[in-house]
Tab-separated table of C-alpha atoms and ligand atoms in Angstrom:
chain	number	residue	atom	x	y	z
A	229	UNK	CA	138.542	87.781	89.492
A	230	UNK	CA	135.738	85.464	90.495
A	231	UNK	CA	132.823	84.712	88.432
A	232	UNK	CA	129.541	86.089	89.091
A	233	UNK	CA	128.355	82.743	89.952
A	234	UNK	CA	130.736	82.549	92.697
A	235	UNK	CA	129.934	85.869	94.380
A	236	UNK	CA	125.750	84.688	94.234
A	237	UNK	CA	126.915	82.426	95.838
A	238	UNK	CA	129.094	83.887	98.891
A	239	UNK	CA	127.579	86.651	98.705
A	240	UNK	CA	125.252	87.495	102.189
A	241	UNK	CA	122.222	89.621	102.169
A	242	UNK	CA	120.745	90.925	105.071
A	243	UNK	CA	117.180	92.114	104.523
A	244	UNK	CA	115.447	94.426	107.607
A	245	UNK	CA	111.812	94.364	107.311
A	246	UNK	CA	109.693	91.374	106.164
A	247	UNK	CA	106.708	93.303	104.738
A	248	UNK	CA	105.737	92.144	101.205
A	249	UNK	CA	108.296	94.399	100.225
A	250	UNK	CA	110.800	92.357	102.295
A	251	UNK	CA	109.677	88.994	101.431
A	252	UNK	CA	109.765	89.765	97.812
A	253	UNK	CA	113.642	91.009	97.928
A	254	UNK	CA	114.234	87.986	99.767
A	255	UNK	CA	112.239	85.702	97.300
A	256	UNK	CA	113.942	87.253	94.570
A	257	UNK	CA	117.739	87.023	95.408
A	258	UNK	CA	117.172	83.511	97.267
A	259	UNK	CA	116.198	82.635	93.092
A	260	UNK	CA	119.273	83.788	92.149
A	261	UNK	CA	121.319	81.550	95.170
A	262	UNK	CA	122.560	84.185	97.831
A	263	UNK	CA	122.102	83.463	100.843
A	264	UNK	CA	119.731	85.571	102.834
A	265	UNK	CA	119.196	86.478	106.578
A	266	UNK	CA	115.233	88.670	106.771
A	267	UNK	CA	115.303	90.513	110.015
A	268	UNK	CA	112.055	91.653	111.497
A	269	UNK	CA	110.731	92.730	114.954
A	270	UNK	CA	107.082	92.428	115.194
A	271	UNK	CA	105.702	91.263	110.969
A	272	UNK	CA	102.376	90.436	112.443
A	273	UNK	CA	101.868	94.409	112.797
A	274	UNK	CA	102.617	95.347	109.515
A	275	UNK	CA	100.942	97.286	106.689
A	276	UNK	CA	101.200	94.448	104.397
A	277	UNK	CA	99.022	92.756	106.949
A	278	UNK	CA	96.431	94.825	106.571
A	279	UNK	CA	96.123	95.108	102.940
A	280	UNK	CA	93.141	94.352	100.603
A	281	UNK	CA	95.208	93.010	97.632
A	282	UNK	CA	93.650	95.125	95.129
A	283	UNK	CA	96.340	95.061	91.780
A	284	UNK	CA	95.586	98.664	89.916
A	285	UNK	CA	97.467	98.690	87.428
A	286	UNK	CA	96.555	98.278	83.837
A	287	UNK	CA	93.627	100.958	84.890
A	288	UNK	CA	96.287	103.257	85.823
A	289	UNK	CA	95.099	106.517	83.986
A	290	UNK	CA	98.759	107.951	83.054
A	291	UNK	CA	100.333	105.744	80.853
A	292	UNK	CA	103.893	106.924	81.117
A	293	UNK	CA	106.827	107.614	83.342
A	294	UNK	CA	108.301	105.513	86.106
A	295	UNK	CA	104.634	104.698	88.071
A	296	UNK	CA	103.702	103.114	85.117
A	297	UNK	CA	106.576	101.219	84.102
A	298	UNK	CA	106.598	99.861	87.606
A	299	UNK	CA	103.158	98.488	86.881
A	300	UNK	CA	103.299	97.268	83.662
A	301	UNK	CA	106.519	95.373	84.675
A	302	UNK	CA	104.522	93.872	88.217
A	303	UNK	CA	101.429	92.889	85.640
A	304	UNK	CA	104.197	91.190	83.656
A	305	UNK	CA	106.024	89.509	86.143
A	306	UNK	CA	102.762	88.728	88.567
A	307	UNK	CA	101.707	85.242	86.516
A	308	UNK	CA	105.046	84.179	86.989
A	309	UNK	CA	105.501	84.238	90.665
A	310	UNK	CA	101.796	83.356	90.804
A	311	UNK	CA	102.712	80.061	88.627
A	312	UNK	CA	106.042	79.697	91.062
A	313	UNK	CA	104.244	80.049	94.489
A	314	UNK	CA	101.111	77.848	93.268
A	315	UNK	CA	103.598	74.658	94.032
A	316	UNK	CA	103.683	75.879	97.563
A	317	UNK	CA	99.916	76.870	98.059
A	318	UNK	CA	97.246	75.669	95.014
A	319	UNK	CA	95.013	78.263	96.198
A	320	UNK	CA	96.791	81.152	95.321
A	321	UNK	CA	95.391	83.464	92.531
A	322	UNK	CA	94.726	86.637	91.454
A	323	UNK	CA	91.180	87.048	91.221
A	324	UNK	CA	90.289	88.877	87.772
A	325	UNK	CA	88.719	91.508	87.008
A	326	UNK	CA	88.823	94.618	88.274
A	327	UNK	CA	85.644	97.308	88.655
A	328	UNK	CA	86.400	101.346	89.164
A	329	UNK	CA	83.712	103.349	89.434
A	330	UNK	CA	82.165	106.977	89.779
A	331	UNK	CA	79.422	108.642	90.716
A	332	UNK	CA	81.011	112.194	89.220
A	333	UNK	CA	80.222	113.034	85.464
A	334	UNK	CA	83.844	114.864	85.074
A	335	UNK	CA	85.944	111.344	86.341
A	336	UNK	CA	83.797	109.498	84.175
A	337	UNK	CA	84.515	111.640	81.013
A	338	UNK	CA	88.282	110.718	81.822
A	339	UNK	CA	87.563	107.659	82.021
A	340	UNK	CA	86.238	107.486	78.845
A	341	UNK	CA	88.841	109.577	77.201
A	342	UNK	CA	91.606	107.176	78.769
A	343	UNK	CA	90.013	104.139	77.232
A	344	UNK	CA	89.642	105.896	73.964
A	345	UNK	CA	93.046	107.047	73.719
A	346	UNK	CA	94.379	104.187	74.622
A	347	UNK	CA	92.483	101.632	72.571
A	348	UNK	CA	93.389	98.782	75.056
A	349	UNK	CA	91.549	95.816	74.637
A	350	UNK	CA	91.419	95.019	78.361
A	351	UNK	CA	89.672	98.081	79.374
A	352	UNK	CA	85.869	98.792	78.695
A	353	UNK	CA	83.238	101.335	79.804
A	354	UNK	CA	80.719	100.084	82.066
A	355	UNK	CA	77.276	102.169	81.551
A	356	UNK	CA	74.193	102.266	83.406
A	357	UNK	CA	72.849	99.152	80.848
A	358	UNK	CA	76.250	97.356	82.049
A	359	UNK	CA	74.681	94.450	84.273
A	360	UNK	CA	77.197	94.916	86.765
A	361	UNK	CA	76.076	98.823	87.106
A	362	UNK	CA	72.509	97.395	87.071
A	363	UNK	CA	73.325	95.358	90.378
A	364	UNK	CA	75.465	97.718	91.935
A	365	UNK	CA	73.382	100.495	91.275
A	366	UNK	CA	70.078	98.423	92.796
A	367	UNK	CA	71.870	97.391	96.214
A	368	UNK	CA	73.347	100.954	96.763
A	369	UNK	CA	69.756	102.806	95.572
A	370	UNK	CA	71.732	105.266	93.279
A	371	UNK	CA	71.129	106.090	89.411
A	372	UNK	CA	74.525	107.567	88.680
A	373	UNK	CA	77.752	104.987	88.865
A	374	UNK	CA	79.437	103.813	85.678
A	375	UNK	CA	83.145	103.100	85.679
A	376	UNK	CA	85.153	101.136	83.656
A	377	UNK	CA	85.856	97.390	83.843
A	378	UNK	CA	89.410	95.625	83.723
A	379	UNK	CA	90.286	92.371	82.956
A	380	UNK	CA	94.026	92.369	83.558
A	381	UNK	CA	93.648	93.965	86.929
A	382	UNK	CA	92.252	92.051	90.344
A	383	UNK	CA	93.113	90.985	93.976
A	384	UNK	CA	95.077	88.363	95.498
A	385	UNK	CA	94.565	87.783	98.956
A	386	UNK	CA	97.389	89.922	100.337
A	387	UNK	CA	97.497	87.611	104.150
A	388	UNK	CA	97.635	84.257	102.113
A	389	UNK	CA	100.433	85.561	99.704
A	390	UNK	CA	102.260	86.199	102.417
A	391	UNK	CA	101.941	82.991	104.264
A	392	UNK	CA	103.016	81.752	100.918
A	393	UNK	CA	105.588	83.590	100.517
A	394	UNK	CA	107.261	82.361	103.987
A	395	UNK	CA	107.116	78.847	102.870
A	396	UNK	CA	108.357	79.540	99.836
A	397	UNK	CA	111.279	81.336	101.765
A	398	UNK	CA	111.662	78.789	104.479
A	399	UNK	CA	112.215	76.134	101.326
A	400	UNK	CA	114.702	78.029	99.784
A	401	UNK	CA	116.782	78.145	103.363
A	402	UNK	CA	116.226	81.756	103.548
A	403	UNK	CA	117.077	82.484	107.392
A	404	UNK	CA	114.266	84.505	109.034
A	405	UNK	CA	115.619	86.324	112.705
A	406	UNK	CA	113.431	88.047	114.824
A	407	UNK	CA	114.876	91.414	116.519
A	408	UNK	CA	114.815	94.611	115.696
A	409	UNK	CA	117.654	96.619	114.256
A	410	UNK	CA	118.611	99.728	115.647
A	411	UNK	CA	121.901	100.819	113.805
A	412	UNK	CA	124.159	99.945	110.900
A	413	UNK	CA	127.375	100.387	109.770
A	414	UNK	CA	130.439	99.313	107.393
A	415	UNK	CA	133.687	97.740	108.557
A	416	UNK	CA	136.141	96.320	106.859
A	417	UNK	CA	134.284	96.453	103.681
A	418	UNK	CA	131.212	94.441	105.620
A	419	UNK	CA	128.148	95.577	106.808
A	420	UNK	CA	127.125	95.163	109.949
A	421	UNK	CA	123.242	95.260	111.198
A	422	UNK	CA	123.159	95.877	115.001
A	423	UNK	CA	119.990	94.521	117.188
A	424	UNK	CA	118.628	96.192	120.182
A	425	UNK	CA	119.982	92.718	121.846
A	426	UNK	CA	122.858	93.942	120.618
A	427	UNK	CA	123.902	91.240	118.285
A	428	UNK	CA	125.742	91.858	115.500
A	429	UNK	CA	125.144	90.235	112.083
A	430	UNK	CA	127.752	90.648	109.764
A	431	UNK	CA	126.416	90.678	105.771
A	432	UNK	CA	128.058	91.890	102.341
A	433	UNK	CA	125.068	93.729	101.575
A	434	UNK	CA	122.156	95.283	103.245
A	435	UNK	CA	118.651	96.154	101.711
A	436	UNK	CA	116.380	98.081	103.991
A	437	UNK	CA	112.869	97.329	103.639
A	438	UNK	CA	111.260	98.662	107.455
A	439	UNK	CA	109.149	100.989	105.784
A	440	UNK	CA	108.935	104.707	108.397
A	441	UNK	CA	111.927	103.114	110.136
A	442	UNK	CA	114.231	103.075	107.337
A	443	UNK	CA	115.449	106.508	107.795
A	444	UNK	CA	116.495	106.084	111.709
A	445	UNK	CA	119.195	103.656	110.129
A	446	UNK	CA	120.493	105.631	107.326
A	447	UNK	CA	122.489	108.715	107.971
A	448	UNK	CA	120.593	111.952	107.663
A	449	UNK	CA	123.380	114.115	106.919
A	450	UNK	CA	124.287	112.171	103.362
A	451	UNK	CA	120.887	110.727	102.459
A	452	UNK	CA	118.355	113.599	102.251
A	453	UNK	CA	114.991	111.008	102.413
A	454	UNK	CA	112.285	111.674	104.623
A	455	UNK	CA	109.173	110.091	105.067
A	456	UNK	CA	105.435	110.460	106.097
A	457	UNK	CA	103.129	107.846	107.878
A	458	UNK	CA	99.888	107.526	105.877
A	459	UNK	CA	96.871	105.848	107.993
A	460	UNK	CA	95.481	102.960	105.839
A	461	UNK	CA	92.090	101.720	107.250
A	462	UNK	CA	89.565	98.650	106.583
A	463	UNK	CA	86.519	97.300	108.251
A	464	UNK	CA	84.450	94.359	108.080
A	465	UNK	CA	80.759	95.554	108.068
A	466	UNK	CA	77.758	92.828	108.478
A	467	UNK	CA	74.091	93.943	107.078
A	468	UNK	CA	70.704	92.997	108.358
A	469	UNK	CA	68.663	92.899	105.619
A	470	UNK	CA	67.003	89.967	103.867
A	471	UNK	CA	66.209	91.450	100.128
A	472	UNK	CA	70.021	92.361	99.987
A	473	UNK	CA	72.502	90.155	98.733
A	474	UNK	CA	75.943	91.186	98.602
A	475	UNK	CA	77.335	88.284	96.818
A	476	UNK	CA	75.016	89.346	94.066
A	477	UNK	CA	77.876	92.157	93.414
A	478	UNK	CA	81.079	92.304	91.597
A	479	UNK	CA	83.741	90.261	93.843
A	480	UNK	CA	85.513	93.374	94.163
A	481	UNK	CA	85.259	97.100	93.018
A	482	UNK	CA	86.119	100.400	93.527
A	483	UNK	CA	83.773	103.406	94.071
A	484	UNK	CA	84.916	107.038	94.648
A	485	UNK	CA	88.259	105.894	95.618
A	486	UNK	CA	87.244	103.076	98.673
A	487	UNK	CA	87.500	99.448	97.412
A	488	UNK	CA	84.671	96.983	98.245
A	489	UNK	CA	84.625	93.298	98.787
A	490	UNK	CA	81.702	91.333	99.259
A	491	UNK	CA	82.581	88.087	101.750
A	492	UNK	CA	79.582	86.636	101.822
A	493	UNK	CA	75.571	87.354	101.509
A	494	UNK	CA	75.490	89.821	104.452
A	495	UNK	CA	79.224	90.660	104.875
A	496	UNK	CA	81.451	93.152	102.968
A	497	UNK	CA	84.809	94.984	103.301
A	498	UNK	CA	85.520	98.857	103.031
A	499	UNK	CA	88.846	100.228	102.212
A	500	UNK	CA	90.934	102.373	103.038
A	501	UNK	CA	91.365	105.762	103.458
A	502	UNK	CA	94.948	108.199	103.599
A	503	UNK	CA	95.280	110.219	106.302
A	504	UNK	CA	98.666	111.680	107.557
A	505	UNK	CA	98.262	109.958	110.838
A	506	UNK	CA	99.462	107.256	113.134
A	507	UNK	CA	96.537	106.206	114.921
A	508	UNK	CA	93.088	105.562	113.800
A	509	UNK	CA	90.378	107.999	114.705
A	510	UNK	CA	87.096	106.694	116.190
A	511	UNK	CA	84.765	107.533	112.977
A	512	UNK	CA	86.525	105.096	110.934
A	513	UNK	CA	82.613	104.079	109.893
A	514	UNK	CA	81.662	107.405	108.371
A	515	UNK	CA	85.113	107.737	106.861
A	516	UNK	CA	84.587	104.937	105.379
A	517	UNK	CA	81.413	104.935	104.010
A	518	UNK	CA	81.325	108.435	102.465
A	519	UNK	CA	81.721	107.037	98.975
A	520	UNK	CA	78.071	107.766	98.247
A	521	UNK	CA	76.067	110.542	99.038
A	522	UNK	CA	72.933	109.252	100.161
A	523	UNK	CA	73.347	105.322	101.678
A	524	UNK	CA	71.109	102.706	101.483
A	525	UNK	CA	70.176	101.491	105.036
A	526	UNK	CA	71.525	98.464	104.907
A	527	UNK	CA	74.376	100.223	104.662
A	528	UNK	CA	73.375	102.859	107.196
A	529	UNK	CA	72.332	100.124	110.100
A	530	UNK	CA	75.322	97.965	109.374
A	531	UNK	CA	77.826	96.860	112.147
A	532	UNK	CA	81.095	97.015	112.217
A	533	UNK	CA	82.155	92.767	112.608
A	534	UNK	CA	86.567	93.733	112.434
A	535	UNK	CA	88.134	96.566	111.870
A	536	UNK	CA	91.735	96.910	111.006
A	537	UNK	CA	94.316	99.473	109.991
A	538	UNK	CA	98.300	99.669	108.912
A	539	UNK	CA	100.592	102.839	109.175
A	540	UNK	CA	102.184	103.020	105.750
A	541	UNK	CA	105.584	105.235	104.666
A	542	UNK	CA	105.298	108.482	101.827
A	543	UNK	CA	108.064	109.752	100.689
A	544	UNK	CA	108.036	113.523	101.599
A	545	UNK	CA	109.706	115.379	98.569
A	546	UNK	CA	110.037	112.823	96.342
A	547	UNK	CA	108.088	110.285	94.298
A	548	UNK	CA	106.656	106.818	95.871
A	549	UNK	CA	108.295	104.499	96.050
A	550	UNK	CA	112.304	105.029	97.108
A	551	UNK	CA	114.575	102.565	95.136
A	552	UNK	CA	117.988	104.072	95.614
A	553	UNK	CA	121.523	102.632	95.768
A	554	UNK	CA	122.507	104.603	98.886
A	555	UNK	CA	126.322	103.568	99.414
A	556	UNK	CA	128.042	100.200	97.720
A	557	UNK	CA	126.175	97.637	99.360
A	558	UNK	CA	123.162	99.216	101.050
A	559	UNK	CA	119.835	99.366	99.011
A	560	UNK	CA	116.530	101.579	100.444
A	561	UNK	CA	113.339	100.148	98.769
A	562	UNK	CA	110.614	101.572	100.581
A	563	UNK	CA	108.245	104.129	101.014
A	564	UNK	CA	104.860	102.200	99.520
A	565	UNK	CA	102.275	104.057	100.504
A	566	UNK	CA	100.028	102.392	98.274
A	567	UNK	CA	100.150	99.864	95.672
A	568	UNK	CA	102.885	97.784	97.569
A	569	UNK	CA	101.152	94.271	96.978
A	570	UNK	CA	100.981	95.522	93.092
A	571	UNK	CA	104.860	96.580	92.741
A	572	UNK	CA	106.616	94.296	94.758
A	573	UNK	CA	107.492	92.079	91.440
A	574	UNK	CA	108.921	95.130	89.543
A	575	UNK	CA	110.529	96.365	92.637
A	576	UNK	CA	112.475	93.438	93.916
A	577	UNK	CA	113.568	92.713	90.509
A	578	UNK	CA	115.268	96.470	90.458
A	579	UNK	CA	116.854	95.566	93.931
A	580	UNK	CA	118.025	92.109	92.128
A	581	UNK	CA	119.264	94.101	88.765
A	582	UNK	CA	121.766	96.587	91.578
A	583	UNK	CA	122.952	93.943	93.133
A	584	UNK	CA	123.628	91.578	89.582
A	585	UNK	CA	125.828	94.867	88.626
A	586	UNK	CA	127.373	95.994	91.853
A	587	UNK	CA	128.943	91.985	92.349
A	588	UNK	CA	129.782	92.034	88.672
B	828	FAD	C1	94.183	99.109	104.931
B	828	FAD	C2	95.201	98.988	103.826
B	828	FAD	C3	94.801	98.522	102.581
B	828	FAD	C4	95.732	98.399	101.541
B	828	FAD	N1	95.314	97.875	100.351
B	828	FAD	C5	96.222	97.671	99.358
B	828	FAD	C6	95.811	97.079	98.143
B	828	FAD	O1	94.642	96.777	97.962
B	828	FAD	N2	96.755	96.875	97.169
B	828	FAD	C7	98.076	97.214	97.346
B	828	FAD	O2	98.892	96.992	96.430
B	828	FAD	N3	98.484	97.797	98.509
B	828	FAD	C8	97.588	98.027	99.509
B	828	FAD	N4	97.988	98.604	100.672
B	828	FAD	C9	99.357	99.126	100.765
B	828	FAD	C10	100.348	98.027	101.128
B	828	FAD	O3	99.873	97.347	102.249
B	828	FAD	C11	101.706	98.658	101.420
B	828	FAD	O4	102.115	99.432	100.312
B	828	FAD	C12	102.738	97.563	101.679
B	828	FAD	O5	102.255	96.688	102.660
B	828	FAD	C13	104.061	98.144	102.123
B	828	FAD	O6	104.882	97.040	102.454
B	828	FAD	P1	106.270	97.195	103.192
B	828	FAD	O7	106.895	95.852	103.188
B	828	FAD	O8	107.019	98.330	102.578
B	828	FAD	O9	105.921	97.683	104.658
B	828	FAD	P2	105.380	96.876	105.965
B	828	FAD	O10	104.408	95.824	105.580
B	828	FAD	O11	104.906	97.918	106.887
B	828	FAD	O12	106.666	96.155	106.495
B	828	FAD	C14	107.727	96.823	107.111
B	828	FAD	C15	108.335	95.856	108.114
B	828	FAD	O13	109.540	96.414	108.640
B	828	FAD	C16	109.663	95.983	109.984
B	828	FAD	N5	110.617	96.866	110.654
B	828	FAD	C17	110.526	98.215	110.835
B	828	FAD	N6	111.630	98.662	111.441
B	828	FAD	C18	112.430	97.605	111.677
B	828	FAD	C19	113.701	97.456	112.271
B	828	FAD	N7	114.385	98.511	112.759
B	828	FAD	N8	114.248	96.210	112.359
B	828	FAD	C20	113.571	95.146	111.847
B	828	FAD	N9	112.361	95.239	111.259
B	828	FAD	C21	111.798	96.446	111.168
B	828	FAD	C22	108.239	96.085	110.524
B	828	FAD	O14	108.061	95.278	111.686
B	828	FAD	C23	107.434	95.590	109.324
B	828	FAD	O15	107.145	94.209	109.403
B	828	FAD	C24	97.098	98.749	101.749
B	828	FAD	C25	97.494	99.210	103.007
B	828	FAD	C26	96.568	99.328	104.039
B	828	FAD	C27	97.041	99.789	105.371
């Protein structure tokens, strides 16, 4: 029988979709010396493209189960690739901390509660004497947020990781093809991924990371998995008004469930909302700024400067996100609705662990 070592290194992986979620599989297993072939039609459309890069998880509020372990694995595993992919761009970091806040009474007891129970020394309350709250509260006009703050959570800029990412995948030979696959199958113990140009590529092993898509290539009648597009949405909004200074905020924070990051004096971005929905509707402004119930008018008069959005997958029946060994040799990992910046570490490191024990 041939070593393990061997196989890594015959062994072929094709990977469809170069997402994050793709790019991380394929940054993973290219460590470990397979050689990989990433297969993507259009990745400039993607949802990873349109992400804010928020990392929530040490503020997760239920501290057990698979979600969690997930997260606390990705905030394990984060500083590593961070250290890895700082040889290929310096700039890369994940901007600490974190802020989530609240303008209802009832979240912010939990909040409390969580942090007490939990005694974690990287969580605190932020009250109304918190100087953060004191800004935040002055540039939105309100008396009521408090949150908590986090110092193991923050954002990397999702667009730059990824431009990392391909030159860290472009030094490691990965092959990158453009196409889109429409159907695969097995023969002769291979796997074969068929593009609508109708080439074949021939691979031991396929991992399918195309997001909605996945389930048009798996078959229905085996693999009950079905999945929901969830409307992610973002806008850049530019203020006119000279006593306001965004920059004088938090670099990035959550409030009633949209995150918010100031660019620049006058500039800031809102994020996102979930809607079960393909296409975005045309009051993406009011959607977007319905965190608070009475806005400042700054806020109020502001223009929209960009506005962006990315259809995401949710798994319909099942928990986010689908990790499953579906026959020997093909590997779903999909179905990040949210938090797929956060988990790709802990994810592609599952995909890496199947594959370890399936050549074994
Ligand atoms: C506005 C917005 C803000 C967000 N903010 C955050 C955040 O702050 N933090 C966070 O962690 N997450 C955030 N997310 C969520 C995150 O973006 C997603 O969870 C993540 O991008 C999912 O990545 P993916 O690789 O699974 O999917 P995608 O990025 O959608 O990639 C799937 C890829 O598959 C390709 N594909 C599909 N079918 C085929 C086929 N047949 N053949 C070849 N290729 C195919 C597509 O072209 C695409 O490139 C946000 C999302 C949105 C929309």
């Amino acid at each position: 029988m041939k070593s393990l070592k061997e196989n890594f290194q015959k062994a072929h992986i094709v990977i469809i979709g170069s997402g994050i979620i793709g790019k991380f599989n394929a940054s993973e297993l290219s460590e470990l010396g397979f050689q990989i072939t990433i297969i993507d039609s259009t990745q400039l459309q993607n949802s990873s493209n349109a992400a804010l890069g928020l990392l929530m998880g040490n503020m997760y509020q239920k501290r057990r189960g698979r979600s969690w372990d997930l997260r606390k694995q990705s905030i394990e595993l984060w500083p590593q690739w961070i250290t890895l992919l700082k040889k290929f761009n310096y700039e890369l970091n994940i901007e600490k901390p974190l802020i989530q806040l609240t303008t209802n009474d009832e979240k912010f007891k939990k909040l409390e509660k969580f942090i007490y129970e939990n005694n974690d020394q990287n969580l605190q309350i932020l009250k109304k004497d918190s100087i953060f709250i004191k800004y935040i509260n002055k540039a939105f006009q309100t008396k009521n947020i408090k949150g908590m703050i986090s110092f193991q959570d923050g954002r990397i800029n999702a667009l730059s990781l990824l431009q990392t990412l391909d030159k860290y995948l472009k030094h490691k030979k990965v092959n990158y093809l453009q196409g889109e696959i429409i159907k695969i199958r097995k023969s002769n113990g291979q796997w074969i991924s068929t593009t609508r140009n109708n080439e074949n590529i021939k691979s031991d092993m396929v991992i399918l990371c195309n997001s909605l898509k996945a389930i048009d290539l798996i078959d229905s009648l085996s693999h009950n998995i079905k999945l929901k597009p969830v409307l992610g949405q973002a806008m850049e909004i530019e203020i006119n008004d000279a006593e306001v200074d965004l920059l004088s905020l938090p670099k990035h924070f959550n409030i009633n469930g949209k995150n918010i990051i100031p660019k620049s004096k006058n500039k800031l971005i809102i994020g996102s909302t979930d809607e079960f929905s393909t296409m975005p509707e045309e009051n993406t402004f009011e959607k977007l700024t319905n965190f608070i119930d009475k806005k400042p008018n700054w806020l109020m008069q502001g223009k929209i400067s960009k506005k962006w959005f990315g259809i995401r997958s949710r798994p319909d029946g099942e928990a986010s996100p689908i990790m499953k060994n579906l026959e020997d040799g093909l590997i779903i990992c999909t179905g990040f609705y949210k938090n797929g910046i956060l988990l790709a570490p802990a994810c592609s490191k599952w995909v890496a662990e199947k594959i370890k024990n399936y050549l074994n």
